[in-house]
mmCIF file of C-alpha atoms and ligand atoms in Angstrom:
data_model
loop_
_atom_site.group_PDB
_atom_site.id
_atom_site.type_symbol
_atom_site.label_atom_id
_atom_site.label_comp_id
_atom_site.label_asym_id
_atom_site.label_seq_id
_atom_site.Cartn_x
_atom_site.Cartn_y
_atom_site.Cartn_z
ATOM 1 C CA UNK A 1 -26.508 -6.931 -7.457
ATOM 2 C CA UNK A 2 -25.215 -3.521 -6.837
ATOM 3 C CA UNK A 3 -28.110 -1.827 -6.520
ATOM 4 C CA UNK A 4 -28.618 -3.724 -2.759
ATOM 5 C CA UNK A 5 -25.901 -2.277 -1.720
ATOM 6 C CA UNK A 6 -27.009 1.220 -1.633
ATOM 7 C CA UNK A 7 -28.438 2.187 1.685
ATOM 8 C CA UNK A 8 -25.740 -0.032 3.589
ATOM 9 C CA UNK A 9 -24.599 2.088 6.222
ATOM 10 C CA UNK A 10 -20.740 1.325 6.514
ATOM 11 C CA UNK A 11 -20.124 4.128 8.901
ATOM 12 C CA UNK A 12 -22.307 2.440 11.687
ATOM 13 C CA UNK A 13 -20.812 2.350 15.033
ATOM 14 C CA UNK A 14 -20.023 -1.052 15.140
ATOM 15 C CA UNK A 15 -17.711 -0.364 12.304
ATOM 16 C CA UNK A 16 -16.148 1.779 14.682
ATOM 17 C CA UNK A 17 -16.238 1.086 18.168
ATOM 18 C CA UNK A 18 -16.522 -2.857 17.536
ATOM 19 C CA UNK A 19 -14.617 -5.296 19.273
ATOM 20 C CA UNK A 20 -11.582 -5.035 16.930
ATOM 21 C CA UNK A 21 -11.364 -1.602 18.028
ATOM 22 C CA UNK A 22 -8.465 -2.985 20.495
ATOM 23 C CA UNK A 23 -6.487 -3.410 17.994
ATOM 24 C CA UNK A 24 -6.181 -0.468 16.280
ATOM 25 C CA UNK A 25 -3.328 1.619 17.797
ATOM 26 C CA UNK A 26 -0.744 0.274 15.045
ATOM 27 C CA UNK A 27 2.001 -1.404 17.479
ATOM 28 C CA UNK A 28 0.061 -4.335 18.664
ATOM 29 C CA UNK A 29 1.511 -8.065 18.395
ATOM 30 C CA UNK A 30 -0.948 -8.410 15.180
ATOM 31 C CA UNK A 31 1.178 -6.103 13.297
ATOM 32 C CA UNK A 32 5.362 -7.863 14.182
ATOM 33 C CA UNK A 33 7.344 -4.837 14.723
ATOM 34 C CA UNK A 34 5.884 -1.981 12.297
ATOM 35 C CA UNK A 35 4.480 0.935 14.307
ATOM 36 C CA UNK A 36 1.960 2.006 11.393
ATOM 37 C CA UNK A 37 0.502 4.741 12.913
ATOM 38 C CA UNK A 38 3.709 6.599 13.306
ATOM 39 C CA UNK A 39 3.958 6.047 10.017
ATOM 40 C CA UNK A 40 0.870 7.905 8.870
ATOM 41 C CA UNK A 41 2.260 10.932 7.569
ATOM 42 C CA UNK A 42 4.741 9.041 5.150
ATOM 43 C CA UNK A 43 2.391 6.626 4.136
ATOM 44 C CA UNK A 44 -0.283 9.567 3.272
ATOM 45 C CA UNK A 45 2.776 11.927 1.669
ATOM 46 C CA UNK A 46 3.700 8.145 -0.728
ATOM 47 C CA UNK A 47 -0.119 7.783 -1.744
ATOM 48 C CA UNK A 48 -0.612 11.344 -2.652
ATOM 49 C CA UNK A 49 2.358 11.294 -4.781
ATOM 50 C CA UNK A 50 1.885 7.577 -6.399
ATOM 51 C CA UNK A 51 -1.695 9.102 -7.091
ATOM 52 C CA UNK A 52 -0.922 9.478 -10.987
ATOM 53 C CA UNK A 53 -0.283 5.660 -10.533
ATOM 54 C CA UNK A 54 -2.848 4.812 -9.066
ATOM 55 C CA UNK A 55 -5.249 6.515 -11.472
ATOM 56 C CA UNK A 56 -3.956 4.205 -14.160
ATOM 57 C CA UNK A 57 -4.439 1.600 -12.046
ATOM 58 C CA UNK A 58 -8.078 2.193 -11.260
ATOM 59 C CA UNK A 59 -9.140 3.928 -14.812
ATOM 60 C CA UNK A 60 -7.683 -0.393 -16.312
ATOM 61 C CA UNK A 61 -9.961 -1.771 -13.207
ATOM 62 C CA UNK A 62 -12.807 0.334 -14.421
ATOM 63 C CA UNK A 63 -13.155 -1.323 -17.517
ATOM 64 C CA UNK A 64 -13.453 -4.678 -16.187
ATOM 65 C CA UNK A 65 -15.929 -3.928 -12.820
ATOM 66 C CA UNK A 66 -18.934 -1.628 -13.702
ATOM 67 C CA UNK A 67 -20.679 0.009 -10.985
ATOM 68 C CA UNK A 68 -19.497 -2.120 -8.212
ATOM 69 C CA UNK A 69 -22.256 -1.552 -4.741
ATOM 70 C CA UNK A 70 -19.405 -2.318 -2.424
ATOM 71 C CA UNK A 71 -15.480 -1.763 -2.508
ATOM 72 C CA UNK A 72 -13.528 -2.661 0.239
ATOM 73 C CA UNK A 73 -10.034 -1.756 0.724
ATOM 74 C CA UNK A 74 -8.010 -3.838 2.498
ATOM 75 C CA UNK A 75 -5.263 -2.583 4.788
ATOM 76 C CA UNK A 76 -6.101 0.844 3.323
ATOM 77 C CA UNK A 77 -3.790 2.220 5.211
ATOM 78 C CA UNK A 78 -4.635 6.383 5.363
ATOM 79 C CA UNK A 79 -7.099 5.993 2.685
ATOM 80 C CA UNK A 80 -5.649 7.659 -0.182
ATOM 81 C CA UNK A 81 -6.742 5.107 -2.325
ATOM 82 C CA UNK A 82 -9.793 4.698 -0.752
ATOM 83 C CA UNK A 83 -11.268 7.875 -1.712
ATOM 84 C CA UNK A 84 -10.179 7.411 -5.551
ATOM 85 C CA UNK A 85 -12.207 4.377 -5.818
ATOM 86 C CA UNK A 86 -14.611 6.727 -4.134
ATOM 87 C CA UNK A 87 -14.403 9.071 -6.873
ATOM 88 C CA UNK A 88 -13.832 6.856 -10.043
ATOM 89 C CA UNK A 89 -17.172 5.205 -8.847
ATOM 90 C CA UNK A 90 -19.900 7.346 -7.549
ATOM 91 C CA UNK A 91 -22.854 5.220 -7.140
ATOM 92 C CA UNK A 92 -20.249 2.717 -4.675
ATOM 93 C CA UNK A 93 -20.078 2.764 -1.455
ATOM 94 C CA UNK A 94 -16.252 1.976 0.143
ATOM 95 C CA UNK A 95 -15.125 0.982 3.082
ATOM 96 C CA UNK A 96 -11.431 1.214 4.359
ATOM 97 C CA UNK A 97 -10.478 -1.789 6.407
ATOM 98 C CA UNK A 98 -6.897 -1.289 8.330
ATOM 99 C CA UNK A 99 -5.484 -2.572 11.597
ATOM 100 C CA UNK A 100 -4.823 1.122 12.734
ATOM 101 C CA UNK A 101 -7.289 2.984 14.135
ATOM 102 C CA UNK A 102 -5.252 6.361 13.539
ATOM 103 C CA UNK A 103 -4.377 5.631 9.398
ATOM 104 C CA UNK A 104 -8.613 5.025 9.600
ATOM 105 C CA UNK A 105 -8.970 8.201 11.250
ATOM 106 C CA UNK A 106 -7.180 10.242 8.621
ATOM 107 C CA UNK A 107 -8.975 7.946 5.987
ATOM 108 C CA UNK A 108 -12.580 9.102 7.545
ATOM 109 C CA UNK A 109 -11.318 12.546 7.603
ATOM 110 C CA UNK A 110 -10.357 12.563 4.090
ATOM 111 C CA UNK A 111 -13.423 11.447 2.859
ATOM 112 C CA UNK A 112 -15.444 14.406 4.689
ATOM 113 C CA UNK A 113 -12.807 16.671 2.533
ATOM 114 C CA UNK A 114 -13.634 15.248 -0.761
ATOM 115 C CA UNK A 115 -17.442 15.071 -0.158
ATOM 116 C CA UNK A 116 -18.146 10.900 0.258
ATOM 117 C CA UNK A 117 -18.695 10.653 3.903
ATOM 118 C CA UNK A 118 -21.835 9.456 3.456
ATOM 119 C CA UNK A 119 -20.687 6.635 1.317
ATOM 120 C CA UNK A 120 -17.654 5.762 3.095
ATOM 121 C CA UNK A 121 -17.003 3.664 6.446
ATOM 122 C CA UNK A 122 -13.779 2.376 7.781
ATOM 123 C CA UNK A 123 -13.596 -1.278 9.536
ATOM 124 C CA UNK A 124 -10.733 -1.388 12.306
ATOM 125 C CA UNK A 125 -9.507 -4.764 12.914
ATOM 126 C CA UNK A 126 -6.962 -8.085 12.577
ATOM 127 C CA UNK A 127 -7.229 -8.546 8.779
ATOM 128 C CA UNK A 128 -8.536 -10.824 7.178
ATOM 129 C CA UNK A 129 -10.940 -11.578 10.327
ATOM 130 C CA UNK A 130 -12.061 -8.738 10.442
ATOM 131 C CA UNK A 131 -14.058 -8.511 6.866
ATOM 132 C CA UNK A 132 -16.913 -10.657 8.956
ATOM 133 C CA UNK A 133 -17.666 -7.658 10.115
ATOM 134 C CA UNK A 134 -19.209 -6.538 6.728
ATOM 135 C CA UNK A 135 -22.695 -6.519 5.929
ATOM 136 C CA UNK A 136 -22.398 -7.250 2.508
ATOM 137 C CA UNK A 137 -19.926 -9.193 0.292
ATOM 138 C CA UNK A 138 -17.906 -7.094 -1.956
ATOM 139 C CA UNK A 139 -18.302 -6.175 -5.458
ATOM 140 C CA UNK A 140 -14.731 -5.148 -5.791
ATOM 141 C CA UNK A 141 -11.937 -5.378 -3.305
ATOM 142 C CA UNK A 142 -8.487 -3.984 -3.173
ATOM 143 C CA UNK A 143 -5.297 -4.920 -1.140
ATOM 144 C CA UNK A 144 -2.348 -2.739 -2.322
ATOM 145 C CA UNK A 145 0.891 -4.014 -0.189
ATOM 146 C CA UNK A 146 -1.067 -5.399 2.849
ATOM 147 C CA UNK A 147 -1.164 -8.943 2.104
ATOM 148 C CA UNK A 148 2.178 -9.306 2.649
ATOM 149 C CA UNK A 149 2.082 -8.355 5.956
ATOM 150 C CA UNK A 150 -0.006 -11.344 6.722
ATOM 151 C CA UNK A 151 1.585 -14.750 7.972
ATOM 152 C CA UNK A 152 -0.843 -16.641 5.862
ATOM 153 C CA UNK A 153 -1.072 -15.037 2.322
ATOM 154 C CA UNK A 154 -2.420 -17.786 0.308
ATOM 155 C CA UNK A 155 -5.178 -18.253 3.333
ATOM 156 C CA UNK A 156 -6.104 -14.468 3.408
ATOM 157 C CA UNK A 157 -6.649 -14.499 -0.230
ATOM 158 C CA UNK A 158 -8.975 -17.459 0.026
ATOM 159 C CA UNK A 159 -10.683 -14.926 3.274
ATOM 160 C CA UNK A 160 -11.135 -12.132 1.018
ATOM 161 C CA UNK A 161 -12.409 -14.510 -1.924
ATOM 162 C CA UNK A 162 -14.898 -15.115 0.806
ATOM 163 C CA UNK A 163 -15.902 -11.537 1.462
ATOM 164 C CA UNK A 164 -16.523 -11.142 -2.643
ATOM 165 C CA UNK A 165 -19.781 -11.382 -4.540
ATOM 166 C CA UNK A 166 -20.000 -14.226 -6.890
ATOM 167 C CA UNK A 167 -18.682 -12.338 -10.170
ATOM 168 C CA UNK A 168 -17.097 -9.997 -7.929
ATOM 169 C CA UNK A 169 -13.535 -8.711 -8.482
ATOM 170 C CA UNK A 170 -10.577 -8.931 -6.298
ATOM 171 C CA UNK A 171 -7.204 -6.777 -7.320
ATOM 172 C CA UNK A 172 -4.035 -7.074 -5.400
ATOM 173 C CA UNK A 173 -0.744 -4.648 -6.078
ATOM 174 C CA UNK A 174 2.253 -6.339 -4.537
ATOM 175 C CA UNK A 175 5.549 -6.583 -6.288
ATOM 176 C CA UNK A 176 6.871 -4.871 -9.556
ATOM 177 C CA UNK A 177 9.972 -2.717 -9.722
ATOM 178 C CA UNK A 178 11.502 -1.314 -6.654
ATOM 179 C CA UNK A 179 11.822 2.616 -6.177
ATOM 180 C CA UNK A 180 14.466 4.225 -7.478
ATOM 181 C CA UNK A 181 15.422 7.607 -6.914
ATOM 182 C CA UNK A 182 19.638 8.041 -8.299
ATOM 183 C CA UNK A 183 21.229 7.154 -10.938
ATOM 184 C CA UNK A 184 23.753 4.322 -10.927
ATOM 185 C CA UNK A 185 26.649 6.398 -10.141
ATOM 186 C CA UNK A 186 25.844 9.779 -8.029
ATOM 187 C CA UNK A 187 29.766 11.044 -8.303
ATOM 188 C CA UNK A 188 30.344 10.061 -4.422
ATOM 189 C CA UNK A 189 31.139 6.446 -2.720
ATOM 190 C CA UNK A 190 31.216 3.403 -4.890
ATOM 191 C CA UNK A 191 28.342 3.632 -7.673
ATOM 192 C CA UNK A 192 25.958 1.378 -7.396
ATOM 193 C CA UNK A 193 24.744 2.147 -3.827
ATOM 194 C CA UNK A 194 20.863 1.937 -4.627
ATOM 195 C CA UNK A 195 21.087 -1.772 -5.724
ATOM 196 C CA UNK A 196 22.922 -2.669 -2.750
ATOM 197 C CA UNK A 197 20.124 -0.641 -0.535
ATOM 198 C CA UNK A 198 17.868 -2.722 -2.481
ATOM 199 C CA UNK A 199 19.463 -6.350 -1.836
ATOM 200 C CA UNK A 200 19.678 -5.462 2.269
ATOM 201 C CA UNK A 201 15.902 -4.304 1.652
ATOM 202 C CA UNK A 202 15.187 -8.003 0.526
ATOM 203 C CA UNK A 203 17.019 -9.473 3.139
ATOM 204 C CA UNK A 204 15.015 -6.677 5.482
ATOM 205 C CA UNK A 205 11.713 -8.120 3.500
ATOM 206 C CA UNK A 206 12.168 -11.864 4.443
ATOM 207 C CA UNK A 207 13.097 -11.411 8.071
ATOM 208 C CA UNK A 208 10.276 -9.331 8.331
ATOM 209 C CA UNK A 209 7.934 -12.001 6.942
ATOM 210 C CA UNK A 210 9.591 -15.011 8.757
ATOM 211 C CA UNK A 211 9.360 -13.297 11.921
ATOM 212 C CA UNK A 212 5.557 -12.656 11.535
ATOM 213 C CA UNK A 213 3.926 -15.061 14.233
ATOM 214 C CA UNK A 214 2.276 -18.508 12.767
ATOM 215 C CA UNK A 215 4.238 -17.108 9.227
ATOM 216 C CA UNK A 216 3.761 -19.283 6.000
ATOM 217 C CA UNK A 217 6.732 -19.368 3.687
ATOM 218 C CA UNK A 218 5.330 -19.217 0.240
ATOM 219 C CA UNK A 219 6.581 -18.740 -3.437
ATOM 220 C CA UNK A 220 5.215 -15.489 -4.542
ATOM 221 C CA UNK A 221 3.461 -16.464 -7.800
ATOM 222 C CA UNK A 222 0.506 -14.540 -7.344
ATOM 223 C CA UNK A 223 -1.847 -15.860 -10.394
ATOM 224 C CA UNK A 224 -1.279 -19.392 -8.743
ATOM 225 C CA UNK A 225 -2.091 -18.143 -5.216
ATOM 226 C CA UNK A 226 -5.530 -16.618 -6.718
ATOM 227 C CA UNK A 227 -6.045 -19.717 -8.192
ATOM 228 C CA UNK A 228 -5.101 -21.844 -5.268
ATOM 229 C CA UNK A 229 -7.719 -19.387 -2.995
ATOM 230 C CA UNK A 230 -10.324 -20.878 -5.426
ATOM 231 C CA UNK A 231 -10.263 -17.323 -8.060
ATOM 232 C CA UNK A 232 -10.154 -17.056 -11.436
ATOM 233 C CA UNK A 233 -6.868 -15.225 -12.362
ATOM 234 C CA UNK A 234 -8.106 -12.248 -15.014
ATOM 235 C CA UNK A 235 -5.026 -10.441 -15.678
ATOM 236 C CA UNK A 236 -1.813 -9.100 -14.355
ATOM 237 C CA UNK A 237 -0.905 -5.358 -15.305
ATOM 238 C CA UNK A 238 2.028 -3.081 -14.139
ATOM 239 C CA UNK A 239 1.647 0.910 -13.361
ATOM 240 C CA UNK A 240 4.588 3.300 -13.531
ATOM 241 C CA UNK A 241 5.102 6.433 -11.514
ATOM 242 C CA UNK A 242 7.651 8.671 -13.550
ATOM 243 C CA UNK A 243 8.718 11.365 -11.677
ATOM 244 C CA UNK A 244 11.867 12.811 -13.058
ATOM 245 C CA UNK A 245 14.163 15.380 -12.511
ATOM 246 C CA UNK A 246 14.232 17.944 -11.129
ATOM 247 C CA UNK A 247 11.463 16.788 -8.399
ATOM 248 C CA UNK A 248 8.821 18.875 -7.038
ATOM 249 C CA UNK A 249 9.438 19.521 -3.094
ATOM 250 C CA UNK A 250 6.932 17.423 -2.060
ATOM 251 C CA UNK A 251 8.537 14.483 -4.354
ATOM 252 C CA UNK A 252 11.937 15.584 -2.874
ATOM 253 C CA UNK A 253 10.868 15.551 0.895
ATOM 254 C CA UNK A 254 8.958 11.915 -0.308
ATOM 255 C CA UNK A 255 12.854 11.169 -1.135
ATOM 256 C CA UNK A 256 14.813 12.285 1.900
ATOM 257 C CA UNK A 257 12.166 10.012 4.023
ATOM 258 C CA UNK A 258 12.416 6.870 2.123
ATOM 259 C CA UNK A 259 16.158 7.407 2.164
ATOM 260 C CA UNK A 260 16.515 8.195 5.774
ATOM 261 C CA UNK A 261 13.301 5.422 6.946
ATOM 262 C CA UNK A 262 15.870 2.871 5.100
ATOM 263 C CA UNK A 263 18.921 4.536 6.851
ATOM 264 C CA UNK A 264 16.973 3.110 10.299
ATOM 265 C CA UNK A 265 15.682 0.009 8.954
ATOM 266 C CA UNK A 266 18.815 -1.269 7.297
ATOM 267 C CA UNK A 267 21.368 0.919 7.824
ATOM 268 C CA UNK A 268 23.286 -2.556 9.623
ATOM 269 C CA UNK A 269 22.978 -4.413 6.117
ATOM 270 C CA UNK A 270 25.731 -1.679 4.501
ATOM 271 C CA UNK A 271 29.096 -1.397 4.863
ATOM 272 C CA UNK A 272 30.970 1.691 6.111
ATOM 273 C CA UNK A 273 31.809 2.884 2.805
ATOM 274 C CA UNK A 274 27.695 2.836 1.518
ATOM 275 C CA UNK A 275 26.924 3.959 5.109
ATOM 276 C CA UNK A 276 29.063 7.234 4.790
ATOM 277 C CA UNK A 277 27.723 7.890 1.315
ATOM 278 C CA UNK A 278 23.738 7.333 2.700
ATOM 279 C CA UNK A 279 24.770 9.617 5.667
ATOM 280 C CA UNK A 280 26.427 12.678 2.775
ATOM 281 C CA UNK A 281 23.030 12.033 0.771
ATOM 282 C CA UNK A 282 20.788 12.548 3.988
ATOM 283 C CA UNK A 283 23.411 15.949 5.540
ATOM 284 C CA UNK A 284 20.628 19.026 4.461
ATOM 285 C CA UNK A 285 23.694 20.669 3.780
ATOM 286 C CA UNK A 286 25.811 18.437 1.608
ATOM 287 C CA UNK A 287 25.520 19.957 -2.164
ATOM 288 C CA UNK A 288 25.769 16.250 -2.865
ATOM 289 C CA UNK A 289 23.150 15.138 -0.311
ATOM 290 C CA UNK A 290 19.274 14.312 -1.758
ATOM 291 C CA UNK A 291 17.969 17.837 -0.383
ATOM 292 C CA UNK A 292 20.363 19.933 -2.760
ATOM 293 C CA UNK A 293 20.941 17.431 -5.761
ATOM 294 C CA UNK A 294 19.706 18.430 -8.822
ATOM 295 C CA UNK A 295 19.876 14.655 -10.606
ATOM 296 C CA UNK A 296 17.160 12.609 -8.061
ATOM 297 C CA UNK A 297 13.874 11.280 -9.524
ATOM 298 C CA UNK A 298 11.165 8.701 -8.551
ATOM 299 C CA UNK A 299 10.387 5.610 -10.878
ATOM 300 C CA UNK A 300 9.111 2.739 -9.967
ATOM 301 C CA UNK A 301 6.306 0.347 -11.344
ATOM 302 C CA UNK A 302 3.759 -1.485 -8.892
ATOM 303 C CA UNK A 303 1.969 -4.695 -10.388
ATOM 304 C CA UNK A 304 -1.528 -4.867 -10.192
ATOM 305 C CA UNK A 305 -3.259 -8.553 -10.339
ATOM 306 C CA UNK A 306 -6.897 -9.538 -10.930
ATOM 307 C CA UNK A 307 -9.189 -12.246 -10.000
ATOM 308 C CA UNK A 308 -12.363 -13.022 -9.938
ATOM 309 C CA UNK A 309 -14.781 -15.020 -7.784
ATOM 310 C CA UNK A 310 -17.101 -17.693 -10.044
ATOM 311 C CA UNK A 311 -20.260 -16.412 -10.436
HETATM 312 C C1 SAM B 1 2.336 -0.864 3.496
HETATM 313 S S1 SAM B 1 0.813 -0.304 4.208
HETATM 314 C C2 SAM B 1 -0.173 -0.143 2.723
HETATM 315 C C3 SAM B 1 -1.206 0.949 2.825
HETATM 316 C C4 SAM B 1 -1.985 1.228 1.558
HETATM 317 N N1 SAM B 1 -2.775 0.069 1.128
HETATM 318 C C5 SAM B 1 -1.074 1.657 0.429
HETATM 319 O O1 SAM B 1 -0.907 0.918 -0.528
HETATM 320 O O2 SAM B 1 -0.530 2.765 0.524
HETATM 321 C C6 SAM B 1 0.182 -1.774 4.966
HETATM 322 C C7 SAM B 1 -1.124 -1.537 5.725
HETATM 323 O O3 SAM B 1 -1.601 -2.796 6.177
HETATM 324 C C8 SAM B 1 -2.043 -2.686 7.517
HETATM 325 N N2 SAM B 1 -1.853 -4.001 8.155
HETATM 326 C C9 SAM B 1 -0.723 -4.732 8.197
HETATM 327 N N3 SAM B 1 -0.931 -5.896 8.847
HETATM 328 C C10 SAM B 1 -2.232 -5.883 9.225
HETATM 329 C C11 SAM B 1 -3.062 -6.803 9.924
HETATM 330 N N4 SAM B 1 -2.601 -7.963 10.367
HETATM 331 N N5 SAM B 1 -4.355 -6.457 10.119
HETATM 332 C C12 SAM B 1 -4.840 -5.279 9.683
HETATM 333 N N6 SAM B 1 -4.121 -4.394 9.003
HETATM 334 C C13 SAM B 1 -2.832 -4.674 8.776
HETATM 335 C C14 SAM B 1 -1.190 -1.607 8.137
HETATM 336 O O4 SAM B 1 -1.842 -0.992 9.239
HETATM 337 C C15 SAM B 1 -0.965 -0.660 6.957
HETATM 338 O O5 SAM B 1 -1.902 0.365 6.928
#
């Protein structure tokens, strides 16, 4: 029941300072190649601006979980979203579970800002191992783009089905509609340079995945990987972010780092002709460059799917 939950302390040392401590500095072998602490101020800038989203997302699970003792969120990243399940339910306590002791850090120091630190705890460690580490099985549990950093996604689901509450509710956001930020043609280079980011992002996406140690391929039908982890699939819902022009600077800046974060990552997948136009949209002082452009926007949709443990 929720109620039990109450005077669980999940900001107890071992929480902390536990074994799985190690592996929090964000550039271990646990996490391939992604350096997720240096990451921490992008990842914090996207979740304050896909907050809007994010509210819709948790005002639909609100209806369906009532006063929930325990939320975890796993691979919470800087704990943006954290703190609004914090806030959309009072009486719960939450706990932030990331591999990165730094994103954690921020996460613990953002819930002293908003007034929940003594309802909030953060759990560093390998995920999904390290959910053993809680005290309690969850009421609700969240994992918003995490899973698919894990080689095994179908056996991490059936992990965090293990960490739930019978009747308790899982909700994962992966997938949807990629972000876009231009419109088809943007008057320089050969329109249609945002779908061809997006195919060398998939091809970015699958090497990334395969080359995950002990990966598992797997088709990405998420209501039959719920199913498979022994859930009961509830419903599938996707959230749009509509930002349109002309962006707010912090929306803008949001822009110019996706832009130039995919300029790094893959930059090799374009040819010279996209690569020249990416480099004019990321020049601060091209008048046809992201920073000056009067036409760039954010949309983009994130699915959202439910499940829930048999009671
Ligand atoms: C794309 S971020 C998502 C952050 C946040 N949930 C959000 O939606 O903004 C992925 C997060 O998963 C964490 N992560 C990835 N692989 C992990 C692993 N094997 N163990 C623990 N955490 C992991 C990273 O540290 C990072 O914070």
């Amino acid at each position: 029941m929720a109620h039990d939950h109450h005077h669980h302390d999940t900001h107890g040392p071992a929480h902390e300072h536990g074994p799985a401590h190690e592996h929090g500095h964000g550039h271990t072998h646990d996490h391939a190649d992604i350096d997720w602490a240096e990451m921490a101020p992008h990842l914090e800038a996207q979740a304050e601006l896909y907050t809007p989203l994010y509210r819709q997302a948790l005002a639909w699970l609100a209806r369906e979980v009532t006063e929930p003792g325990l939320v975890v969120d796993v691979g919470s990243g800087p704990g943006v979203v954290s703190c609004l399940f914090a806030e959309t339910f009072p009486g719960a306590r939450v706990v932030a579970a990331d591999g990165a002791g730094p994103l954690l850090e921020r996460a613990r120091a953002r819930a002293g800002r908003l007034g929940f630190a003594d309802r909030f705890g953060t759990l560093a460690g390998d995920l999904p191992g390290a959910l053993s580490e809680l005290d309690y099985p969850a009421d609700l549990m969240w994992a918003s783009q995490s899973l698919h950093h894990l080689p095994d996604q179908r056996g991490a689901l059936a992990a965090l089905g293990g960490h739930l509450a019978p009747g308790g509710t899982l909700a994962i956001l992966e997938g949807g509609l990629p972000a876009r930020f231009l419109p088809r043609d943007i008057g320089i280079g050969r329109p249609g340079l945002q779908a061809r980011i997006r195919a060398a992002e998939e091809d970015a996406f699958a090497e990334m995945r395969a080359d995950l140690p002990d990966s598992v391929a797997e088709t990405e039908d998420w209501p039959a990987m719920l199913t498979a982890a022994g859930l009961k699939h509830t419903g599938t819902r996707s959230f749009l972010l509509d930002l349109p022009a002309p962006l707010s600077d912090a929306a803008r800046a949001y822009v110019v780092t996706s832009l130039s974060r995919l300029r790094e990552r893959i930059g090799d997948g374009l040819d010279a002709d996209d690569l020249a136009t990416l480099d004019r949209l990321l020049d601060p002082a091209d008048e046809a460059g992201v920073h000056r452009r009067r036409d760039v926007f954010v949309l983009v949709a994130h699915t959202v799917y439910t499940a829930v443990r048999p009671a």
